[in-house]
């Protein structure tokens, strides 16, 4: 139902991104790139969790050497995260990166950029221009007003894109990140108006996982709901698999990702509820955990919306004072005691 | 920075809602209304947590009797949640409700509605027309297409609003809830175009707290970022205080709520990081926990964005291999070992 903003299509190894393609989830490794074993293992864990693109930091020559070995060990396309150094970028391109991420805030020399472009062209490697608010020198003061911040981030992007376009390089992905939701939303809206390249979305430095989920859902969700965003990364300190899980939940909420597991709808309960819905929902959650199918399961506590949600669900449990009613796609199939719910659910899940 | 959609102002007891007012957070009690002690206690907990309006279910006459006593014990304006019964609505109005929530899906008789309107007018009580997708009979089939669902929810709202406007009742708040994010977003956009009454936002039956936060942040965040929404409720099974905390995080992310506590920005870490940022962030989180001031604290792990985020933060810790640097509003004030960070932070926090 979301009308994606129309973009060019960019190939990142075997993964295509852009408006005709699914929104791709990416994350980043968080171990030393030179620790080839652990880095390879983390990339595989990310791919297994549903990450279509994995980014790897290449700060030193030893990292690009390790990267060359890691590339050969994994199937998922790798993105080399480059700062400050054209040498690292070229090494990563030659090592087999599917995409290079450059930060205009720290590769300022046009001749360096041109060298990278030529190498990327030769090896058919895509490039993300990744503007980061905290990397723009003029923005590292706390008293810069919001409108000026947005204007400067946009100007930085325009300047960089022009250098690429002059050399007829169009395998570009654009991103503008900030640790502020509103600036992220507004700047990306402007980028979306200005260019037709795919956009990578992220809210940077979002925090510890428990603090990062909501601001990321707000910033990325708002843009995605407006059709903006072709690939996403949730930033959270800690295990990168957590980032992928949050990203999947955001995309799922907007119908941009099909989960191969049931969705559990639960009534929030109120003064009308006569049973312990949270305990019942936990029982149901456990019973459906092994299911690998995108079903909709509802656990409801009263007659106000219970039957309505039941009708819209593959399976629904409406809990009443003495017994619970089980519905299969709107049809009441049985009444039972709370203790029998798990067994009946498991049986019904097998039938679906 | 968000330009709120212009609305009328509606008074709910001492709380005004609408575009010139802050977005009000509401939640709902989840104990039997007849259990006056526990219900009063939960209302007070919610108010303490930052909830400006509390809704209470009134399914039976005994509940409206209890409600009359509860109203006298609390300061926060109470909303009576009414389904099926005009009698309950009138009892709640007479008992001192600041607002009545009616569900057009289950109070169908126009004479009943007119009776409620007249009572609300006399007692200067506001009314929320709360359309719930699962309560609309024509929508309790799983094969109804999305566009038809949206059209029907909008039609239901229009029909109801007309009845109120005919009787010159304009102390209205409108809401359309669904357990689906996209339908919630799109229907509320249409409601916002059609009417100038304040809008109450919520994603209903969102799930257990761990599952409810992200879809709620996506649905409510998207609408709020577009300027839509004057009061919000996050639905999550379990302790209603959790709902208030999630709502505050959503509003905070969009600059619609000022938290009286520091915000903690943490770099997600990558292959460049040479220290354990998560542990460091946990130490910092503990050190700032007692602070009741809206500061911005950043914990960063490398030189790419570290100095930039440091400049934009009241206090920043940039962790390096051997030592950490502490910045106060962009100025490097000291270097220290990791074990001394908590003590130095606490000292610096006192100075701010």
XYZ file of C-alpha atoms in Angstrom:
704
model
C 0.000 0.000 0.000
C 2.953 2.358 0.440
C 3.763 4.123 -2.820
C 7.522 4.068 -2.951
C 9.307 7.102 -4.351
C 10.567 6.240 -7.828
C 14.324 5.725 -7.981
C 17.023 4.343 -10.215
C 18.052 0.773 -9.460
C 21.533 0.198 -8.091
C 23.193 -3.218 -7.937
C 25.153 -4.051 -4.825
C 26.675 -7.359 -5.790
C 23.728 -9.743 -6.137
C 21.315 -7.403 -4.341
C 19.442 -4.747 -6.286
C 18.114 -1.747 -4.429
C 15.640 0.939 -5.445
C 11.928 1.523 -5.702
C 11.056 -1.646 -7.637
C 12.915 -3.807 -5.116
C 12.154 -4.749 -1.498
C 13.614 -2.409 1.112
C 16.958 -4.013 2.019
C 18.046 -4.369 5.645
C 21.673 -3.739 6.449
C 23.838 -3.742 9.531
C 27.501 -3.494 10.395
C 30.076 -5.783 11.979
C 31.263 -4.768 15.425
C 34.428 -6.781 15.865
C 37.893 -5.928 14.577
C 37.933 -6.557 10.823
C 41.393 -8.060 11.240
C 39.860 -10.769 13.441
C 38.878 -12.691 10.308
C 37.203 -15.596 12.121
C 34.960 -13.537 14.370
C 34.183 -11.016 11.653
C 33.182 -13.762 9.186
C 31.070 -15.411 11.881
C 29.254 -12.148 12.652
C 28.558 -11.527 8.957
C 27.032 -15.008 8.692
C 24.904 -14.411 11.804
C 23.648 -11.156 10.315
C 22.819 -12.791 6.971
C 21.021 -15.596 8.820
C 18.988 -13.005 10.771
C 17.741 -11.419 7.536
C 20.383 -8.818 6.771
C 20.815 -8.448 2.975
C 23.908 -6.238 3.068
C 26.649 -6.113 5.693
C 28.980 -3.179 6.207
C 32.515 -3.623 7.486
C 34.853 -0.869 8.732
C 38.212 -0.596 6.943
C 40.277 1.915 8.946
C 43.789 0.520 8.224
C 45.642 -1.391 5.527
C 45.528 -4.523 7.709
C 41.733 -4.245 7.606
C 41.569 -4.174 3.817
C 43.848 -7.192 3.716
C 41.566 -9.064 6.134
C 38.540 -7.822 4.189
C 39.883 -9.432 0.996
C 39.839 -12.801 2.780
C 36.449 -12.285 4.430
C 34.790 -11.410 1.084
C 35.683 -14.874 -0.226
C 34.137 -16.609 2.769
C 30.638 -15.121 2.721
C 27.765 -14.927 0.236
C 26.124 -11.698 1.394
C 27.387 -8.572 -0.424
C 29.772 -6.544 1.731
C 30.030 -2.789 1.993
C 33.354 -1.227 2.957
C 33.004 1.655 5.399
C 35.647 4.197 4.490
C 36.703 7.374 6.264
C 39.572 9.777 5.570
C 41.437 7.574 3.099
C 41.189 7.136 -0.680
C 43.779 4.368 -0.398
C 41.504 2.289 1.853
C 38.634 2.815 -0.590
C 40.651 1.596 -3.536
C 42.033 -1.356 -1.594
C 38.493 -2.344 -0.575
C 37.231 -2.041 -4.166
C 40.053 -4.253 -5.370
C 39.419 -6.671 -2.492
C 35.861 -7.308 -3.703
C 33.598 -4.880 -1.886
C 30.129 -4.695 -3.487
C 29.739 -1.102 -2.322
C 31.902 1.566 -0.737
C 30.522 3.979 1.806
C 32.214 7.377 1.672
C 31.750 10.219 4.108
C 32.018 13.634 2.406
C 32.787 15.070 5.804
C 36.224 13.518 5.746
C 37.340 12.885 2.153
C 37.615 16.427 0.990
C 40.172 16.310 -1.848
C 38.415 16.136 -5.192
C 41.315 14.265 -6.771
C 40.962 11.542 -4.109
C 37.289 11.188 -4.869
C 37.940 11.032 -8.602
C 40.453 8.253 -8.084
C 37.882 6.280 -6.075
C 35.217 6.843 -8.730
C 37.463 5.518 -11.469
C 38.310 2.391 -9.478
C 34.648 1.794 -8.590
C 33.649 2.172 -12.237
C 36.230 -0.314 -13.375
C 35.149 -2.906 -10.788
C 31.399 -2.160 -11.113
C 31.181 -1.259 -7.448
C 28.406 0.973 -6.088
C 29.125 3.917 -3.799
C 27.079 5.326 -0.957
C 27.576 8.984 -0.242
C 27.006 8.937 3.478
C 26.676 12.444 4.879
C 26.823 12.433 8.666
C 25.767 15.589 10.473
C 28.441 15.113 13.147
C 31.160 14.898 10.470
C 30.418 18.288 8.913
C 32.800 20.775 10.449
C 30.411 23.738 10.309
C 27.814 21.724 12.215
C 29.936 20.717 15.177
C 28.651 23.585 17.247
C 25.549 23.224 19.352
C 24.122 26.643 18.486
C 23.599 26.062 14.739
C 19.868 26.445 13.993
C 17.952 23.491 12.530
C 17.209 25.079 9.165
C 20.872 25.880 8.662
C 21.839 22.314 9.592
C 19.434 20.901 7.012
C 20.591 23.354 4.328
C 24.250 22.520 4.962
C 23.726 18.746 4.908
C 21.823 19.085 1.628
C 24.548 21.351 0.171
C 27.232 18.843 1.157
C 25.311 16.083 -0.640
C 24.757 18.199 -3.780
C 28.405 19.118 -4.011
C 29.467 15.489 -3.756
C 26.848 14.132 -6.161
C 28.005 16.655 -8.773
C 31.544 15.266 -8.644
C 30.220 11.756 -9.319
C 27.834 12.828 -12.057
C 30.545 14.798 -13.837
C 32.388 11.495 -14.210
C 29.130 9.811 -15.328
C 29.068 7.605 -12.248
C 25.480 6.824 -11.305
C 25.714 3.658 -9.196
C 25.010 5.866 -6.206
C 23.095 5.442 -2.971
C 22.568 8.530 -0.801
C 22.243 8.872 2.941
C 22.082 11.702 5.423
C 22.247 10.715 9.046
C 21.843 12.628 12.258
C 21.185 11.584 15.827
C 18.103 13.828 15.753
C 14.824 12.364 14.409
C 13.347 15.557 13.036
C 16.490 16.585 11.199
C 16.786 13.055 9.799
C 13.184 13.146 8.572
C 13.299 16.617 7.072
C 16.719 16.312 5.412
C 15.784 12.999 3.810
C 12.548 14.477 2.490
C 14.663 17.158 0.785
C 17.149 14.605 -0.569
C 14.214 12.580 -1.915
C 12.868 15.624 -3.774
C 16.256 16.560 -5.189
C 17.618 13.234 -6.464
C 16.422 9.967 -7.996
C 19.103 7.736 -6.464
C 18.105 5.110 -3.883
C 18.216 6.375 -0.301
C 19.742 4.586 2.667
C 17.993 5.473 5.944
C 19.358 5.479 9.442
C 19.235 7.388 12.681
C 22.794 7.435 13.921
C 24.072 7.047 17.489
C 20.571 6.124 18.553
C 21.676 4.635 21.850
C 21.594 1.391 23.781
C 19.150 -1.114 22.214
C 16.362 -0.313 24.697
C 16.681 3.411 23.893
C 17.331 3.079 20.140
C 14.241 1.181 19.004
C 11.608 3.893 19.422
C 13.482 6.882 17.908
C 14.605 4.651 15.007
C 11.020 3.449 14.475
C 9.788 7.049 14.494
C 12.431 8.426 12.089
C 12.646 5.483 9.678
C 8.929 4.677 9.969
C 7.868 8.209 9.062
C 10.105 8.314 5.987
C 9.192 4.794 4.843
C 5.475 5.558 5.285
C 6.012 8.498 2.927
C 7.641 6.181 0.397
C 11.200 7.302 1.139
C 13.937 4.743 1.775
C 15.309 1.810 -0.205
C 17.637 0.325 2.368
C 17.712 0.805 6.140
C 20.048 0.398 9.046
C 19.029 0.667 12.675
C 21.964 1.808 14.820
C 22.098 0.410 18.332
C 25.059 -0.239 20.585
C 25.519 -3.964 21.153
C 24.879 -7.129 19.125
C 24.173 -6.129 15.490
C 21.582 -8.925 15.176
C 19.415 -6.768 17.479
C 19.616 -4.013 14.835
C 18.266 -6.407 12.202
C 15.401 -7.510 14.440
C 14.342 -3.901 15.088
C 14.642 -3.070 11.367
C 12.447 -6.051 10.484
C 9.798 -4.956 12.988
C 9.730 -1.445 11.514
C 9.418 -2.726 7.948
C 6.841 -5.344 8.983
C 4.655 -2.696 10.648
C 4.473 -0.907 7.291
C 3.828 -3.985 5.170
C 7.325 -3.706 3.666
C 8.537 -7.044 5.002
C 6.842 -10.434 5.212
C 7.699 -12.150 8.470
C 7.820 -15.916 8.329
C 6.259 -16.114 11.768
C 2.871 -15.280 13.286
C 1.921 -11.782 14.401
C 0.447 -11.667 17.902
C -2.299 -9.095 18.447
C -3.142 -8.596 22.135
C -5.839 -6.421 23.646
C -4.291 -3.912 26.067
C -6.919 -4.855 28.679
C -8.965 -2.413 30.748
C -11.497 -2.408 33.572
C -13.725 -4.717 31.487
C -11.217 -7.570 31.350
C -12.071 -10.478 33.605
C -9.043 -12.680 32.972
C -5.272 -12.362 33.083
C -4.610 -11.491 29.434
C -0.870 -11.032 29.822
C -0.416 -14.583 31.168
C -2.719 -15.939 28.471
C -0.787 -14.021 25.791
C 2.495 -15.422 27.110
C 1.079 -18.972 26.873
C -0.053 -18.264 23.304
C 3.278 -16.657 22.392
C 5.078 -19.790 23.544
C 2.690 -22.074 21.659
C 3.147 -20.181 18.375
C 6.927 -19.738 18.712
C 7.847 -22.756 16.536
C 5.470 -21.684 13.714
C 7.206 -20.419 10.568
C 4.206 -18.953 8.768
C 2.866 -15.376 8.567
C -0.362 -15.961 10.511
C -2.313 -13.433 12.539
C -3.141 -14.579 16.070
C -5.312 -12.460 18.383
C -5.695 -12.677 22.149
C -8.647 -10.624 23.297
C -10.253 -10.023 26.659
C -13.791 -8.768 26.110
C -16.743 -8.566 23.793
C -16.136 -4.971 22.602
C -13.509 -5.694 19.958
C -12.882 -9.358 20.613
C -15.212 -10.776 17.967
C -14.094 -8.136 15.421
C -10.407 -8.857 15.836
C -11.224 -12.578 15.943
C -12.816 -12.330 12.515
C -9.722 -10.691 11.059
C -7.323 -13.250 12.593
C -6.317 -16.731 11.489
C -6.771 -17.859 15.067
C -8.207 -15.882 17.952
C -8.682 -16.511 21.620
C -11.354 -14.445 23.351
C -10.922 -14.908 27.063
C -14.012 -14.663 29.302
C -14.540 -15.127 33.023
C -15.113 -18.879 32.997
C -13.932 -20.041 29.606
C -12.173 -18.965 26.456
C -13.576 -19.143 22.936
C -11.346 -20.123 20.056
C -12.054 -18.747 16.583
C -10.568 -19.891 13.282
C -10.838 -17.120 10.643
C -13.917 -15.633 12.286
C -15.692 -18.901 12.967
C -16.102 -19.939 16.590
C -14.735 -23.483 16.737
C -14.675 -24.310 20.415
C -14.931 -23.151 24.004
C -12.395 -24.378 26.527
C -10.797 -23.808 29.911
C -7.702 -21.642 30.093
C -5.473 -24.630 30.870
C -6.432 -26.365 27.603
C -5.731 -23.362 25.360
C -2.117 -24.234 24.517
C -3.011 -27.781 23.432
C -5.973 -26.661 21.322
C -3.933 -23.853 19.746
C -1.134 -26.231 18.825
C -3.659 -28.590 17.205
C -5.316 -25.753 15.257
C -1.963 -24.308 14.178
C -1.093 -27.683 12.645
C -4.314 -27.571 10.596
C -3.416 -24.162 9.174
C 9.741 22.190 14.241
C 6.657 20.073 13.542
C 3.874 22.204 12.123
C 0.787 20.889 13.883
C -2.444 20.667 11.882
C -4.717 23.504 12.999
C -7.625 22.338 15.151
C -10.289 23.664 17.463
C -9.430 23.576 21.146
C -11.410 21.195 23.341
C -11.386 21.334 27.153
C -11.227 18.055 29.013
C -11.620 19.199 32.575
C -8.533 21.265 33.317
C -6.649 19.964 30.249
C -7.031 21.703 26.892
C -6.248 19.756 23.755
C -5.735 20.875 20.171
C -3.065 22.360 17.955
C -2.066 25.253 20.233
C -1.588 22.888 23.181
C 1.024 20.210 23.933
C 0.155 16.717 22.701
C -1.511 15.081 25.721
C -0.603 11.556 26.783
C -3.382 9.305 27.934
C -3.729 5.749 29.143
C -6.374 3.534 30.664
C -6.851 1.765 33.981
C -6.618 -2.009 33.866
C -8.182 -3.071 37.132
C -11.898 -3.477 37.854
C -13.407 0.009 38.183
C -15.434 -1.285 41.109
C -12.176 -1.923 42.985
C -12.089 1.726 44.022
C -8.835 1.534 45.969
C -6.766 -0.144 43.261
C -8.329 1.886 40.473
C -7.613 5.176 42.278
C -4.070 4.024 42.982
C -3.479 3.157 39.306
C -4.844 6.533 38.179
C -2.431 8.270 40.558
C 0.484 6.181 39.279
C -0.406 7.101 35.713
C -0.651 10.812 36.538
C 2.694 10.599 38.346
C 4.247 8.944 35.256
C 3.166 11.858 33.042
C -0.281 10.858 31.866
C -2.508 13.958 31.474
C -5.784 12.116 30.931
C -6.852 8.722 32.253
C -9.594 6.591 30.756
C -11.687 4.234 32.851
C -14.039 1.515 31.570
C -17.657 1.746 32.730
C -19.360 -1.470 31.589
C -21.975 -1.809 34.378
C -23.997 0.392 36.720
C -21.731 -0.653 39.609
C -18.815 0.794 37.620
C -20.427 4.204 37.204
C -21.189 4.224 40.925
C -17.545 3.448 41.706
C -16.449 5.999 39.089
C -18.375 8.747 40.906
C -16.284 8.067 43.999
C -12.980 7.760 42.124
C -13.506 11.116 40.342
C -13.532 12.852 43.730
C -10.270 11.255 44.801
C -8.030 12.225 41.879
C -6.923 15.455 40.219
C -6.279 14.207 36.670
C -9.317 14.507 34.348
C -11.012 11.158 33.785
C -12.518 9.819 30.584
C -15.338 7.292 30.791
C -15.023 4.488 28.241
C -18.526 3.609 27.120
C -19.755 0.802 24.900
C -23.297 -0.320 24.039
C -25.097 1.743 26.665
C -26.442 5.308 26.668
C -27.371 4.802 30.312
C -23.733 4.233 31.312
C -22.717 7.339 29.351
C -25.232 9.524 31.146
C -24.336 8.053 34.532
C -20.662 8.774 33.871
C -21.401 12.345 32.779
C -23.387 12.932 35.939
C -20.646 11.273 38.002
C -18.107 13.865 36.866
C -16.361 12.464 33.788
C -14.371 15.145 31.939
C -14.895 13.317 28.653
C -16.913 10.372 27.385
C -15.545 8.000 24.792
C -18.261 6.583 22.540
C -17.838 3.837 19.956
C -20.108 4.332 16.932
C -19.709 0.642 16.257
C -21.921 -0.204 19.189
C -24.211 2.712 20.013
C -26.308 2.690 16.904
C -29.637 4.285 17.958
C -29.683 7.969 17.088
C -32.035 8.764 19.980
C -29.509 7.256 22.399
C -26.748 9.418 20.994
C -28.917 12.527 21.157
C -29.655 11.843 24.810
C -25.938 11.569 25.548
C -25.208 14.792 23.636
C -27.795 16.717 25.638
C -26.384 15.451 28.939
C -22.797 16.226 27.876
C -23.804 19.737 26.819
C -25.481 20.419 30.126
C -22.443 19.226 32.116
C -19.850 20.735 29.722
C -18.323 17.330 29.083
C -16.308 16.597 25.937
C -16.960 13.520 23.811
C -14.538 11.397 21.825
C -15.999 9.608 18.858
C -13.836 6.531 18.903
C -14.230 4.483 15.743
C -12.618 1.079 16.084
C -12.137 -0.960 12.933
C -12.878 -4.211 14.755
C -16.217 -2.823 15.995
C -17.606 -2.067 12.538
C -19.766 -4.985 11.534
C -19.018 -4.761 7.801
C -15.298 -4.924 8.539
C -15.267 -8.079 10.629
C -14.373 -10.191 7.619
C -10.787 -10.802 6.690
C -11.322 -10.389 2.944
C -12.392 -6.721 2.955
C -9.869 -4.744 0.863
C -7.881 -1.935 2.517
C -9.414 0.924 0.514
C -12.914 -0.234 1.448
C -11.906 -0.485 5.107
C -10.631 3.092 5.096
C -13.700 4.384 3.253
C -16.049 2.651 5.698
C -14.222 3.906 8.806
C -14.320 7.438 7.406
C -18.031 7.110 6.532
C -18.799 5.878 10.047
C -17.023 8.918 11.476
C -18.800 11.363 9.140
C -22.209 9.927 9.964
C -21.559 10.264 13.694
C -20.047 13.749 13.533
C -23.123 14.963 11.624
C -25.393 13.874 14.477
C -23.303 15.903 16.944
C -23.041 18.957 14.717
C -26.792 18.980 14.096
C -27.195 19.503 17.827
C -24.461 22.162 17.783
C -22.164 20.038 19.896
C -18.551 20.793 19.036
C -16.576 19.666 22.113
C -15.474 16.697 20.043
C -12.295 14.671 19.766
C -12.043 12.130 16.950
C -10.195 8.830 16.762
C -9.996 5.948 14.347
C -8.106 2.934 15.553
C -7.036 -0.268 13.889
C -4.489 -2.913 14.780
C -2.895 -2.254 11.367
C -0.303 0.554 11.096
C -0.944 1.497 7.483
C -4.716 1.651 7.879
C -4.254 3.711 11.049
C -1.948 6.141 9.239
C -4.038 6.504 6.088
C -7.430 6.769 7.810
C -6.152 9.415 10.214
C -4.709 11.418 7.316
C -8.206 11.428 5.768
C -9.865 12.356 9.081
C -7.355 15.204 9.453
C -8.274 16.545 5.998
C -12.001 16.266 6.612
C -12.409 17.760 10.110
C -10.919 20.437 12.350
C -11.544 18.660 15.666
C -8.564 17.452 17.720
C -7.496 13.896 16.906
C -6.697 11.167 19.406
C -4.129 8.693 18.050
C -3.642 5.063 18.918
C -2.776 1.733 17.389
C -5.087 -0.729 19.058
C -4.338 -4.279 20.235
C -0.690 -3.640 19.528
C 0.493 -6.588 21.602
C 2.657 -7.390 24.573
C 4.868 -4.430 25.576
C 7.947 -5.785 23.751
C 5.904 -6.176 20.544
C 3.790 -3.017 20.874
C 6.481 -0.333 21.079
C 7.762 -0.413 17.488
C 4.448 -0.577 15.587
C 3.060 2.152 17.872
C 6.150 4.294 17.271
C 5.794 3.798 13.511
C 2.050 4.554 13.317
C 1.873 7.389 15.854
C 5.308 8.753 14.897
C 4.415 9.025 11.214
C 1.179 10.877 11.925
C 2.717 13.168 14.549
C 5.626 13.982 12.207
C 2.995 15.082 9.674
C 1.409 17.332 12.308
C -1.550 15.039 12.976
C -2.516 14.113 16.542
C -3.391 16.134 19.638
C -3.550 13.362 22.195
C -2.069 9.858 22.072
C -2.461 6.514 23.718
C -0.083 3.610 23.258
C -1.890 0.286 23.739
C 0.143 -2.492 25.291
C -0.958 -5.437 27.369
C 0.323 -5.135 30.951
C 1.105 -2.262 33.305
C -0.363 0.962 31.837
C 2.625 2.962 33.135
C 4.603 1.190 30.370
C 2.198 2.722 27.828
C 2.982 6.194 29.163
C 6.732 5.590 28.990
C 6.519 4.462 25.345
C 4.264 7.424 24.472
C 6.762 9.823 26.059
C 9.626 8.315 24.058
C 7.677 8.713 20.798
C 6.787 12.340 21.550
C 10.322 13.081 22.770
C 11.843 11.737 19.538
C 9.800 14.296 17.618
C 10.498 17.230 19.922
C 6.892 17.174 21.150
C 7.781 16.431 24.757
C 10.515 17.768 27.026
C 11.977 15.026 29.176
C 13.264 16.115 32.549
C 16.188 13.724 32.267
C 19.294 13.433 30.068
C 19.239 11.868 26.611
C 21.973 9.282 26.078
C 23.472 9.146 22.566
C 25.637 6.064 22.014
C 27.684 5.162 18.957
C 26.570 1.778 17.613
C 30.242 0.687 17.441
C 31.886 -1.016 14.478
C 35.213 -2.556 13.526
C 36.918 0.732 14.392
C 35.930 0.645 18.054
C 38.738 -0.271 20.408
C 36.866 -0.246 23.703
C 33.738 -1.860 25.154
C 31.230 0.893 24.422
C 28.212 -0.983 25.751
C 29.789 -1.399 29.197
C 30.933 2.206 29.163
C 27.433 3.365 28.142
C 25.912 1.325 30.980
C 28.289 3.002 33.465
C 27.321 6.412 32.084
C 23.613 5.537 32.116
C 23.859 4.671 35.794
C 25.800 7.844 36.602
C 23.222 10.090 34.894
C 20.162 8.254 36.241
C 19.577 10.638 39.202
C 19.804 13.753 36.981
C 16.493 15.551 36.423
C 17.552 17.895 33.631
C 17.174 17.634 29.835
C 20.884 17.276 29.002
C 22.422 15.556 26.008
C 25.144 13.037 26.897
C 27.131 11.238 24.184
C 29.234 8.094 24.465
C 31.364 7.640 21.371
C 33.981 5.109 20.344
C 36.071 6.618 17.563
C 37.315 9.740 15.861
C 34.907 9.601 12.862
C 31.864 11.137 14.524
C 33.071 11.287 18.110
C 34.273 14.897 18.126
C 31.217 16.042 16.119
C 28.694 14.458 18.468
C 30.793 15.653 21.414
C 30.441 19.217 20.221
C 26.667 18.928 20.081
C 26.421 17.340 23.563
C 26.430 18.870 27.035
C 28.862 16.152 28.074
C 30.586 13.624 25.859
C 32.874 10.705 26.463
C 35.030 9.635 23.532
C 36.544 6.290 24.409
C 39.927 5.411 22.929
C 42.229 2.423 23.376
C 44.084 3.653 26.423
C 42.073 6.513 27.771
C 38.806 8.370 27.395
C 38.409 12.067 26.668
C 35.666 14.033 28.336
C 34.137 17.021 26.543
C 31.877 19.688 27.994
C 29.844 21.435 25.258
C 32.502 20.757 22.659
C 35.497 21.673 24.778
C 37.861 18.888 25.786
C 38.165 19.155 29.554
C 40.119 16.098 30.575
C 41.507 12.696 29.695
C 41.067 9.816 32.105
C 41.099 6.063 32.572
C 37.870 4.155 32.069
C 37.544 3.404 35.805
C 37.471 7.123 36.666
C 34.781 8.065 34.156
C 31.798 7.676 36.518
C 33.362 9.905 39.195
C 34.382 12.601 36.702
C 30.970 12.504 35.028
C 29.179 12.885 38.349
C 31.380 15.887 39.179
C 30.769 17.478 35.763
C 27.029 16.820 35.952
C 26.886 18.740 39.228
C 28.508 21.723 37.508
C 25.846 21.737 34.792
